[in-house]
């Protein structure tokens, strides 16, 4: 099977496993794990923050961050298809009493004017007050799109005037950096909290991190324990993340090329399904509107031919490239997928 369901399916390489085996460890709840402590310092410095907190998942890193910015009954605004509101199962409401409102943006692309249009800070006793904005970069369901740094800058300047804070869901900020050439420090500069993941394109088996100032990170450490995610000898997991940072960032460019190749092959048979110019990183979203078969049906046909993808709805199919998919496998997918798409549009 060629598995293009997600970049979360990657398995740790032999070299990563060896780095994990030899990692110094200690009890992290006591603050004694040298590998976790070093990783938190490393990633915080990379993005220009005072402190970092290792978490088992990106969802937890997001949730710990937003509960630092938003009090119960207050409002976080974000894009309609962002992971925080679509795929974290209402965690912000369930655990932190956070209410959300969303703006919709084609391909998830941020325009500063969208959040600024719907933000309602200091709404007094009759309406909920907006206090924070979350931005996802790259935007997963938007098709791995890279957010414009100019829009981020403008949003930061204008939202600060309104007293709002900003959170970055940077699960795939590594891909954004490789595609745009913009430094992690620059990306970090415009946000109060950031989450990053090591377990997606970077290929670690587990691990994410929340970044912020010392005060918010200490508070998040208490909440992480309260949520039952205070962990012990996590140095082995930190070593995997550390290995991923050393070895697996620059190679993301290869995943981006593979995604381009898939998009171009499909575009060549049915141009409306995907525009290769819209594929900026490692995620290809196929728009099957107007086809005679649904995305789940094409997905089943692909599966029968040895390729796994993810239907995101009745007319949307997502393919994600990653470090466990070779150029040969992409070439093989290109002998199968375009034909299936072409047939899907024939009456
Ligand atoms: C943009 C984005 N943020 C956060 C997450 C959450 O990561 P996890 O699955 O580790 O909770 C994901 C997972 O796919 C994601 O795509």
mmCIF file of C-alpha atoms and ligand atoms in Angstrom:
data_model
loop_
_atom_site.group_PDB
_atom_site.id
_atom_site.type_symbol
_atom_site.label_atom_id
_atom_site.label_comp_id
_atom_site.label_asym_id
_atom_site.label_seq_id
_atom_site.Cartn_x
_atom_site.Cartn_y
_atom_site.Cartn_z
ATOM 1 C CA UNK A 1 0.000 0.000 0.000
ATOM 2 C CA UNK A 2 1.151 3.537 -0.802
ATOM 3 C CA UNK A 3 -0.173 5.490 2.144
ATOM 4 C CA UNK A 4 -1.087 9.094 1.282
ATOM 5 C CA UNK A 5 -3.772 9.487 3.967
ATOM 6 C CA UNK A 6 -1.652 11.837 6.075
ATOM 7 C CA UNK A 7 1.905 12.761 6.994
ATOM 8 C CA UNK A 8 1.087 11.392 10.457
ATOM 9 C CA UNK A 9 1.521 7.818 9.168
ATOM 10 C CA UNK A 10 5.325 8.086 8.967
ATOM 11 C CA UNK A 11 7.319 5.546 10.965
ATOM 12 C CA UNK A 12 10.549 6.362 12.834
ATOM 13 C CA UNK A 13 13.645 5.498 10.794
ATOM 14 C CA UNK A 14 16.362 3.188 12.144
ATOM 15 C CA UNK A 15 18.624 6.189 12.850
ATOM 16 C CA UNK A 16 15.810 7.940 14.747
ATOM 17 C CA UNK A 17 15.158 4.784 16.786
ATOM 18 C CA UNK A 18 18.862 4.617 17.685
ATOM 19 C CA UNK A 19 18.830 8.263 18.817
ATOM 20 C CA UNK A 20 15.823 7.423 20.999
ATOM 21 C CA UNK A 21 17.542 4.403 22.549
ATOM 22 C CA UNK A 22 20.566 6.343 23.720
ATOM 23 C CA UNK A 23 18.717 9.424 25.045
ATOM 24 C CA UNK A 24 19.440 10.477 28.637
ATOM 25 C CA UNK A 25 16.144 10.408 30.568
ATOM 26 C CA UNK A 26 14.645 11.440 33.915
ATOM 27 C CA UNK A 27 11.230 12.018 35.470
ATOM 28 C CA UNK A 28 9.797 14.957 33.519
ATOM 29 C CA UNK A 29 7.062 15.680 36.069
ATOM 30 C CA UNK A 30 9.929 16.529 38.447
ATOM 31 C CA UNK A 31 11.535 18.568 35.656
ATOM 32 C CA UNK A 32 14.362 16.003 35.597
ATOM 33 C CA UNK A 33 14.385 14.828 31.995
ATOM 34 C CA UNK A 34 17.505 16.359 30.404
ATOM 35 C CA UNK A 35 16.465 15.492 26.834
ATOM 36 C CA UNK A 36 12.997 17.029 27.220
ATOM 37 C CA UNK A 37 14.421 20.122 28.916
ATOM 38 C CA UNK A 38 17.003 20.595 26.157
ATOM 39 C CA UNK A 39 14.375 20.152 23.435
ATOM 40 C CA UNK A 40 12.044 22.687 25.073
ATOM 41 C CA UNK A 41 14.900 25.210 25.234
ATOM 42 C CA UNK A 42 15.947 24.480 21.649
ATOM 43 C CA UNK A 43 12.512 24.909 20.102
ATOM 44 C CA UNK A 44 11.646 27.959 22.216
ATOM 45 C CA UNK A 45 14.867 29.645 21.034
ATOM 46 C CA UNK A 46 14.212 28.638 17.429
ATOM 47 C CA UNK A 47 10.920 30.579 17.444
ATOM 48 C CA UNK A 48 12.089 33.372 19.778
ATOM 49 C CA UNK A 49 10.049 32.381 22.849
ATOM 50 C CA UNK A 50 11.026 32.225 26.526
ATOM 51 C CA UNK A 51 9.789 28.693 27.102
ATOM 52 C CA UNK A 52 8.355 25.522 25.596
ATOM 53 C CA UNK A 53 6.263 22.626 26.876
ATOM 54 C CA UNK A 54 6.449 19.163 25.302
ATOM 55 C CA UNK A 55 3.044 17.561 24.751
ATOM 56 C CA UNK A 56 2.036 14.170 23.386
ATOM 57 C CA UNK A 57 -0.179 15.704 20.679
ATOM 58 C CA UNK A 58 -0.679 18.833 18.639
ATOM 59 C CA UNK A 59 -4.268 19.032 19.815
ATOM 60 C CA UNK A 60 -3.101 19.254 23.424
ATOM 61 C CA UNK A 61 -0.492 21.900 22.534
ATOM 62 C CA UNK A 62 -3.238 23.951 20.827
ATOM 63 C CA UNK A 63 -5.680 23.490 23.679
ATOM 64 C CA UNK A 64 -3.160 24.354 26.410
ATOM 65 C CA UNK A 65 -2.215 27.459 24.428
ATOM 66 C CA UNK A 66 -5.703 28.772 23.792
ATOM 67 C CA UNK A 67 -6.775 28.257 27.378
ATOM 68 C CA UNK A 68 -3.898 30.566 28.353
ATOM 69 C CA UNK A 69 -5.312 33.264 26.075
ATOM 70 C CA UNK A 70 -9.071 32.844 26.500
ATOM 71 C CA UNK A 71 -11.023 32.678 29.766
ATOM 72 C CA UNK A 72 -14.300 30.713 30.137
ATOM 73 C CA UNK A 73 -17.111 32.489 28.296
ATOM 74 C CA UNK A 74 -14.738 34.532 26.153
ATOM 75 C CA UNK A 75 -14.300 34.117 22.417
ATOM 76 C CA UNK A 76 -11.595 32.797 20.116
ATOM 77 C CA UNK A 77 -12.025 33.501 16.405
ATOM 78 C CA UNK A 78 -10.491 31.425 13.648
ATOM 79 C CA UNK A 79 -11.042 30.187 10.083
ATOM 80 C CA UNK A 80 -13.974 27.797 9.589
ATOM 81 C CA UNK A 81 -11.847 24.831 8.493
ATOM 82 C CA UNK A 82 -9.028 25.252 10.978
ATOM 83 C CA UNK A 83 -8.029 22.175 12.969
ATOM 84 C CA UNK A 84 -8.813 23.860 16.292
ATOM 85 C CA UNK A 85 -12.518 24.114 15.454
ATOM 86 C CA UNK A 86 -12.970 21.191 13.001
ATOM 87 C CA UNK A 87 -10.853 18.397 14.378
ATOM 88 C CA UNK A 88 -10.295 18.836 18.113
ATOM 89 C CA UNK A 89 -13.789 17.608 18.949
ATOM 90 C CA UNK A 90 -14.958 20.729 20.761
ATOM 91 C CA UNK A 91 -12.089 20.549 23.267
ATOM 92 C CA UNK A 92 -11.971 24.326 23.750
ATOM 93 C CA UNK A 93 -15.631 24.345 24.791
ATOM 94 C CA UNK A 94 -15.571 21.022 26.645
ATOM 95 C CA UNK A 95 -12.494 21.700 28.782
ATOM 96 C CA UNK A 96 -11.956 25.448 28.846
ATOM 97 C CA UNK A 97 -15.406 27.024 28.376
ATOM 98 C CA UNK A 98 -14.142 28.792 25.254
ATOM 99 C CA UNK A 99 -16.657 30.002 22.710
ATOM 100 C CA UNK A 100 -15.638 30.323 19.062
ATOM 101 C CA UNK A 101 -16.756 32.177 15.956
ATOM 102 C CA UNK A 102 -15.291 31.667 12.511
ATOM 103 C CA UNK A 103 -14.649 33.412 9.233
ATOM 104 C CA UNK A 104 -14.455 31.451 5.982
ATOM 105 C CA UNK A 105 -11.538 31.886 3.599
ATOM 106 C CA UNK A 106 -10.916 30.219 0.233
ATOM 107 C CA UNK A 107 -8.171 27.588 0.728
ATOM 108 C CA UNK A 108 -7.928 28.760 4.341
ATOM 109 C CA UNK A 109 -5.806 31.716 3.251
ATOM 110 C CA UNK A 110 -5.586 34.481 5.837
ATOM 111 C CA UNK A 111 -6.624 38.003 4.956
ATOM 112 C CA UNK A 112 -6.187 40.255 7.968
ATOM 113 C CA UNK A 113 -9.458 41.991 7.122
ATOM 114 C CA UNK A 114 -11.479 38.771 7.757
ATOM 115 C CA UNK A 115 -10.782 38.333 11.490
ATOM 116 C CA UNK A 116 -10.740 42.103 11.978
ATOM 117 C CA UNK A 117 -14.236 42.289 10.444
ATOM 118 C CA UNK A 118 -15.737 39.780 12.886
ATOM 119 C CA UNK A 119 -13.711 40.595 16.035
ATOM 120 C CA UNK A 120 -15.829 42.115 18.821
ATOM 121 C CA UNK A 121 -13.523 42.939 21.735
ATOM 122 C CA UNK A 122 -14.877 44.521 24.923
ATOM 123 C CA UNK A 123 -18.474 43.725 24.045
ATOM 124 C CA UNK A 124 -19.773 44.627 27.458
ATOM 125 C CA UNK A 125 -22.508 42.748 29.330
ATOM 126 C CA UNK A 126 -24.722 41.834 26.340
ATOM 127 C CA UNK A 127 -22.445 40.126 23.805
ATOM 128 C CA UNK A 128 -19.508 37.765 24.008
ATOM 129 C CA UNK A 129 -16.117 39.477 23.834
ATOM 130 C CA UNK A 130 -13.463 38.354 21.362
ATOM 131 C CA UNK A 131 -10.065 38.052 23.037
ATOM 132 C CA UNK A 132 -7.900 35.959 20.695
ATOM 133 C CA UNK A 133 -7.338 34.955 17.070
ATOM 134 C CA UNK A 134 -5.965 31.590 15.925
ATOM 135 C CA UNK A 135 -4.125 31.221 12.605
ATOM 136 C CA UNK A 136 -3.148 27.870 11.054
ATOM 137 C CA UNK A 137 0.072 27.728 8.984
ATOM 138 C CA UNK A 138 0.195 25.707 6.846
ATOM 139 C CA UNK A 139 -3.566 25.302 6.615
ATOM 140 C CA UNK A 140 -4.319 21.582 6.547
ATOM 141 C CA UNK A 141 -7.871 21.387 5.203
ATOM 142 C CA UNK A 142 -7.141 24.410 2.987
ATOM 143 C CA UNK A 143 -4.659 22.175 1.117
ATOM 144 C CA UNK A 144 -1.357 22.817 2.928
ATOM 145 C CA UNK A 145 -1.533 26.503 2.050
ATOM 146 C CA UNK A 146 1.145 28.903 3.287
ATOM 147 C CA UNK A 147 -0.107 32.053 5.011
ATOM 148 C CA UNK A 148 1.132 35.420 3.779
ATOM 149 C CA UNK A 149 3.579 36.974 6.223
ATOM 150 C CA UNK A 150 2.296 40.418 5.222
ATOM 151 C CA UNK A 151 -1.252 39.476 6.231
ATOM 152 C CA UNK A 152 0.049 38.012 9.513
ATOM 153 C CA UNK A 153 1.993 41.230 10.224
ATOM 154 C CA UNK A 154 -0.981 43.435 9.445
ATOM 155 C CA UNK A 155 -3.248 41.289 11.600
ATOM 156 C CA UNK A 156 -0.796 41.495 14.493
ATOM 157 C CA UNK A 157 -0.517 45.278 14.286
ATOM 158 C CA UNK A 158 -4.247 45.884 13.948
ATOM 159 C CA UNK A 159 -5.394 43.238 16.455
ATOM 160 C CA UNK A 160 -2.966 44.508 19.091
ATOM 161 C CA UNK A 161 -4.675 47.898 18.823
ATOM 162 C CA UNK A 162 -7.880 46.058 19.814
ATOM 163 C CA UNK A 163 -6.143 44.303 22.717
ATOM 164 C CA UNK A 164 -6.405 40.860 21.092
ATOM 165 C CA UNK A 165 -3.845 38.063 21.389
ATOM 166 C CA UNK A 166 -2.801 35.640 18.621
ATOM 167 C CA UNK A 167 -2.172 31.882 18.571
ATOM 168 C CA UNK A 168 -0.383 30.057 15.745
ATOM 169 C CA UNK A 169 -1.304 26.440 15.045
ATOM 170 C CA UNK A 170 2.042 25.625 13.484
ATOM 171 C CA UNK A 171 1.650 21.853 13.244
ATOM 172 C CA UNK A 172 3.199 22.170 9.766
ATOM 173 C CA UNK A 173 5.121 25.432 10.189
ATOM 174 C CA UNK A 174 8.166 23.419 9.018
ATOM 175 C CA UNK A 175 6.535 23.043 5.603
ATOM 176 C CA UNK A 176 5.624 26.745 5.523
ATOM 177 C CA UNK A 177 9.251 27.643 6.306
ATOM 178 C CA UNK A 178 10.630 25.369 3.572
ATOM 179 C CA UNK A 179 8.141 26.667 0.998
ATOM 180 C CA UNK A 180 8.474 30.376 1.848
ATOM 181 C CA UNK A 181 12.063 30.664 3.095
ATOM 182 C CA UNK A 182 10.737 32.703 6.055
ATOM 183 C CA UNK A 183 12.592 31.970 9.296
ATOM 184 C CA UNK A 184 11.006 30.369 12.347
ATOM 185 C CA UNK A 185 12.001 33.467 14.345
ATOM 186 C CA UNK A 186 10.027 35.663 11.964
ATOM 187 C CA UNK A 187 6.994 33.369 12.149
ATOM 188 C CA UNK A 188 7.194 33.314 15.959
ATOM 189 C CA UNK A 189 7.415 37.093 16.287
ATOM 190 C CA UNK A 190 3.730 37.836 15.657
ATOM 191 C CA UNK A 191 2.162 35.373 18.093
ATOM 192 C CA UNK A 192 1.615 35.099 21.852
ATOM 193 C CA UNK A 193 1.469 31.308 21.728
ATOM 194 C CA UNK A 194 2.564 28.767 19.113
ATOM 195 C CA UNK A 195 2.062 25.021 18.746
ATOM 196 C CA UNK A 196 4.349 22.864 16.592
ATOM 197 C CA UNK A 197 4.276 19.119 15.815
ATOM 198 C CA UNK A 198 7.178 16.714 15.393
ATOM 199 C CA UNK A 199 4.937 13.772 14.498
ATOM 200 C CA UNK A 200 3.741 14.920 11.064
ATOM 201 C CA UNK A 201 6.108 15.704 8.179
ATOM 202 C CA UNK A 202 9.104 15.581 10.521
ATOM 203 C CA UNK A 203 8.555 11.867 11.093
ATOM 204 C CA UNK A 204 8.770 11.515 14.895
ATOM 205 C CA UNK A 205 6.422 8.879 16.362
ATOM 206 C CA UNK A 206 4.964 11.233 19.006
ATOM 207 C CA UNK A 207 5.349 14.784 20.149
ATOM 208 C CA UNK A 208 4.364 18.409 19.841
ATOM 209 C CA UNK A 209 5.197 21.563 21.728
ATOM 210 C CA UNK A 210 3.503 24.686 23.023
ATOM 211 C CA UNK A 211 5.626 27.842 23.050
ATOM 212 C CA UNK A 212 5.032 31.080 24.915
ATOM 213 C CA UNK A 213 6.396 33.267 27.694
ATOM 214 C CA UNK A 214 7.488 31.749 31.022
ATOM 215 C CA UNK A 215 4.288 32.587 32.842
ATOM 216 C CA UNK A 216 1.892 31.026 30.322
ATOM 217 C CA UNK A 217 4.119 28.004 29.824
ATOM 218 C CA UNK A 218 4.321 27.341 33.597
ATOM 219 C CA UNK A 219 0.564 27.587 33.823
ATOM 220 C CA UNK A 220 0.196 25.247 30.830
ATOM 221 C CA UNK A 221 2.502 22.766 32.587
ATOM 222 C CA UNK A 222 0.047 22.637 35.488
ATOM 223 C CA UNK A 223 -2.868 22.144 33.083
ATOM 224 C CA UNK A 224 -1.002 19.460 31.150
ATOM 225 C CA UNK A 225 -0.697 17.468 34.416
ATOM 226 C CA UNK A 226 -4.332 18.176 35.273
ATOM 227 C CA UNK A 227 -5.365 16.765 31.879
ATOM 228 C CA UNK A 228 -3.400 13.611 32.713
ATOM 229 C CA UNK A 229 -0.545 14.279 30.310
ATOM 230 C CA UNK A 230 2.272 14.825 32.810
ATOM 231 C CA UNK A 231 4.770 12.275 31.501
ATOM 232 C CA UNK A 232 7.807 10.626 33.024
ATOM 233 C CA UNK A 233 10.888 9.452 31.046
ATOM 234 C CA UNK A 234 9.979 11.282 27.850
ATOM 235 C CA UNK A 235 13.593 11.864 26.857
ATOM 236 C CA UNK A 236 13.227 9.054 24.322
ATOM 237 C CA UNK A 237 10.403 10.961 22.640
ATOM 238 C CA UNK A 238 12.303 14.244 22.865
ATOM 239 C CA UNK A 239 15.285 12.515 21.199
ATOM 240 C CA UNK A 240 13.079 11.546 18.259
ATOM 241 C CA UNK A 241 11.925 15.158 17.913
ATOM 242 C CA UNK A 242 15.488 16.416 18.214
ATOM 243 C CA UNK A 243 16.614 13.977 15.515
ATOM 244 C CA UNK A 244 13.736 15.151 13.307
ATOM 245 C CA UNK A 245 14.778 18.808 13.707
ATOM 246 C CA UNK A 246 18.375 17.944 12.779
ATOM 247 C CA UNK A 247 17.579 15.732 9.802
ATOM 248 C CA UNK A 248 14.072 16.083 8.447
ATOM 249 C CA UNK A 249 13.302 19.756 7.842
ATOM 250 C CA UNK A 250 15.195 20.501 4.610
ATOM 251 C CA UNK A 251 14.012 17.242 3.019
ATOM 252 C CA UNK A 252 10.373 18.450 3.180
ATOM 253 C CA UNK A 253 11.149 20.101 -0.133
ATOM 254 C CA UNK A 254 11.099 16.602 -1.659
ATOM 255 C CA UNK A 255 7.568 16.006 -0.292
ATOM 256 C CA UNK A 256 6.500 19.327 -1.820
ATOM 257 C CA UNK A 257 7.878 18.260 -5.213
ATOM 258 C CA UNK A 258 6.002 14.966 -4.956
ATOM 259 C CA UNK A 259 2.755 16.807 -4.213
ATOM 260 C CA UNK A 260 3.365 19.011 -7.275
ATOM 261 C CA UNK A 261 3.879 15.922 -9.389
ATOM 262 C CA UNK A 262 0.564 14.384 -8.231
ATOM 263 C CA UNK A 263 -1.308 17.651 -8.793
ATOM 264 C CA UNK A 264 0.165 18.156 -12.270
ATOM 265 C CA UNK A 265 -0.719 14.607 -13.338
ATOM 266 C CA UNK A 266 -4.349 15.039 -12.247
ATOM 267 C CA UNK A 267 -4.589 18.572 -13.651
ATOM 268 C CA UNK A 268 -3.452 17.226 -17.040
ATOM 269 C CA UNK A 269 -6.581 15.035 -17.293
ATOM 270 C CA UNK A 270 -9.256 17.185 -15.547
ATOM 271 C CA UNK A 271 -7.960 20.743 -14.998
ATOM 272 C CA UNK A 272 -10.779 21.817 -12.652
ATOM 273 C CA UNK A 273 -9.946 19.152 -10.056
ATOM 274 C CA UNK A 274 -6.716 20.741 -8.863
ATOM 275 C CA UNK A 275 -4.574 23.699 -9.847
ATOM 276 C CA UNK A 276 -0.893 22.806 -9.309
ATOM 277 C CA UNK A 277 -0.215 26.481 -8.537
ATOM 278 C CA UNK A 278 -2.419 26.085 -5.437
ATOM 279 C CA UNK A 279 -0.329 23.179 -4.132
ATOM 280 C CA UNK A 280 2.312 24.952 -2.089
ATOM 281 C CA UNK A 281 3.505 22.202 0.247
ATOM 282 C CA UNK A 282 2.799 18.484 0.823
ATOM 283 C CA UNK A 283 -1.024 18.394 0.713
ATOM 284 C CA UNK A 284 -3.069 17.911 -2.461
ATOM 285 C CA UNK A 285 -6.814 18.491 -2.210
ATOM 286 C CA UNK A 286 -8.847 17.239 -5.172
ATOM 287 C CA UNK A 287 -12.145 18.994 -5.842
ATOM 288 C CA UNK A 288 -14.377 16.377 -7.455
ATOM 289 C CA UNK A 289 -17.449 18.624 -7.860
ATOM 290 C CA UNK A 290 -19.238 17.635 -11.061
ATOM 291 C CA UNK A 291 -17.875 14.052 -11.073
ATOM 292 C CA UNK A 292 -20.250 11.106 -11.481
ATOM 293 C CA UNK A 293 -18.729 9.299 -8.511
ATOM 294 C CA UNK A 294 -18.135 10.553 -4.981
ATOM 295 C CA UNK A 295 -14.823 11.089 -3.237
ATOM 296 C CA UNK A 296 -15.380 8.011 -0.988
ATOM 297 C CA UNK A 297 -16.044 5.945 -4.150
ATOM 298 C CA UNK A 298 -12.846 7.101 -5.877
ATOM 299 C CA UNK A 299 -11.073 6.486 -2.593
ATOM 300 C CA UNK A 300 -12.304 2.870 -2.611
ATOM 301 C CA UNK A 301 -11.104 2.440 -6.221
ATOM 302 C CA UNK A 302 -7.710 3.860 -5.274
ATOM 303 C CA UNK A 303 -7.508 1.531 -2.294
ATOM 304 C CA UNK A 304 -8.237 -1.460 -4.527
ATOM 305 C CA UNK A 305 -5.295 -0.305 -6.687
ATOM 306 C CA UNK A 306 -2.986 -0.077 -3.646
ATOM 307 C CA UNK A 307 -3.175 3.635 -2.810
ATOM 308 C CA UNK A 308 -4.619 5.096 0.390
ATOM 309 C CA UNK A 309 -6.043 8.661 0.475
ATOM 310 C CA UNK A 310 -8.508 10.552 2.722
ATOM 311 C CA UNK A 311 -11.970 11.664 1.604
ATOM 312 C CA UNK A 312 -12.711 14.959 3.394
ATOM 313 C CA UNK A 313 -16.322 15.117 2.211
ATOM 314 C CA UNK A 314 -18.517 13.907 -0.647
ATOM 315 C CA UNK A 315 -16.544 15.811 -3.297
ATOM 316 C CA UNK A 316 -13.131 16.283 -1.698
ATOM 317 C CA UNK A 317 -10.218 13.877 -1.586
ATOM 318 C CA UNK A 318 -6.927 14.644 0.168
ATOM 319 C CA UNK A 319 -3.508 13.147 -0.586
ATOM 320 C CA UNK A 320 -0.530 13.938 1.624
ATOM 321 C CA UNK A 321 3.090 13.269 0.704
ATOM 322 C CA UNK A 322 5.685 12.452 3.372
ATOM 323 C CA UNK A 323 9.084 10.942 4.068
ATOM 324 C CA UNK A 324 7.907 7.333 3.775
ATOM 325 C CA UNK A 325 6.739 7.799 0.155
ATOM 326 C CA UNK A 326 9.447 7.553 -2.517
ATOM 327 C CA UNK A 327 9.667 9.188 -5.949
ATOM 328 C CA UNK A 328 9.037 5.726 -7.479
ATOM 329 C CA UNK A 329 5.832 5.357 -5.484
ATOM 330 C CA UNK A 330 4.658 8.802 -6.586
ATOM 331 C CA UNK A 331 5.353 7.789 -10.195
ATOM 332 C CA UNK A 332 3.276 4.654 -9.570
ATOM 333 C CA UNK A 333 0.368 6.699 -8.149
ATOM 334 C CA UNK A 334 0.571 8.834 -11.287
ATOM 335 C CA UNK A 335 -0.122 5.736 -13.386
ATOM 336 C CA UNK A 336 -3.347 5.077 -11.400
ATOM 337 C CA UNK A 337 -4.916 8.285 -10.045
ATOM 338 C CA UNK A 338 -5.298 10.407 -13.215
ATOM 339 C CA UNK A 339 -7.115 7.548 -14.994
ATOM 340 C CA UNK A 340 -9.557 7.131 -12.106
ATOM 341 C CA UNK A 341 -10.225 10.872 -11.997
ATOM 342 C CA UNK A 342 -10.747 11.018 -15.760
ATOM 343 C CA UNK A 343 -13.254 8.114 -15.589
ATOM 344 C CA UNK A 344 -15.075 9.800 -12.707
ATOM 345 C CA UNK A 345 -15.949 12.692 -15.031
ATOM 346 C CA UNK A 346 -17.214 10.481 -17.885
ATOM 347 C CA UNK A 347 -20.979 9.938 -17.946
HETATM 348 C C1 LIG B 1 -3.109 21.808 11.536
HETATM 349 C C2 LIG B 1 -3.135 20.778 12.620
HETATM 350 N N1 LIG B 1 -3.093 21.179 13.891
HETATM 351 C C3 LIG B 1 -3.101 20.313 14.912
HETATM 352 C C4 LIG B 1 -3.144 18.954 14.686
HETATM 353 C C5 LIG B 1 -3.244 18.041 15.865
HETATM 354 O O1 LIG B 1 -2.246 17.118 15.998
HETATM 355 P P1 LIG B 1 -2.477 15.751 16.795
HETATM 356 O O2 LIG B 1 -3.064 14.795 15.844
HETATM 357 O O3 LIG B 1 -1.077 15.392 17.227
HETATM 358 O O4 LIG B 1 -3.363 16.049 17.948
HETATM 359 C C6 LIG B 1 -3.200 18.478 13.372
HETATM 360 C C7 LIG B 1 -3.274 17.031 13.105
HETATM 361 O O5 LIG B 1 -3.355 16.561 11.986
HETATM 362 C C8 LIG B 1 -3.203 19.414 12.315
HETATM 363 O O6 LIG B 1 -3.275 19.035 11.031
#
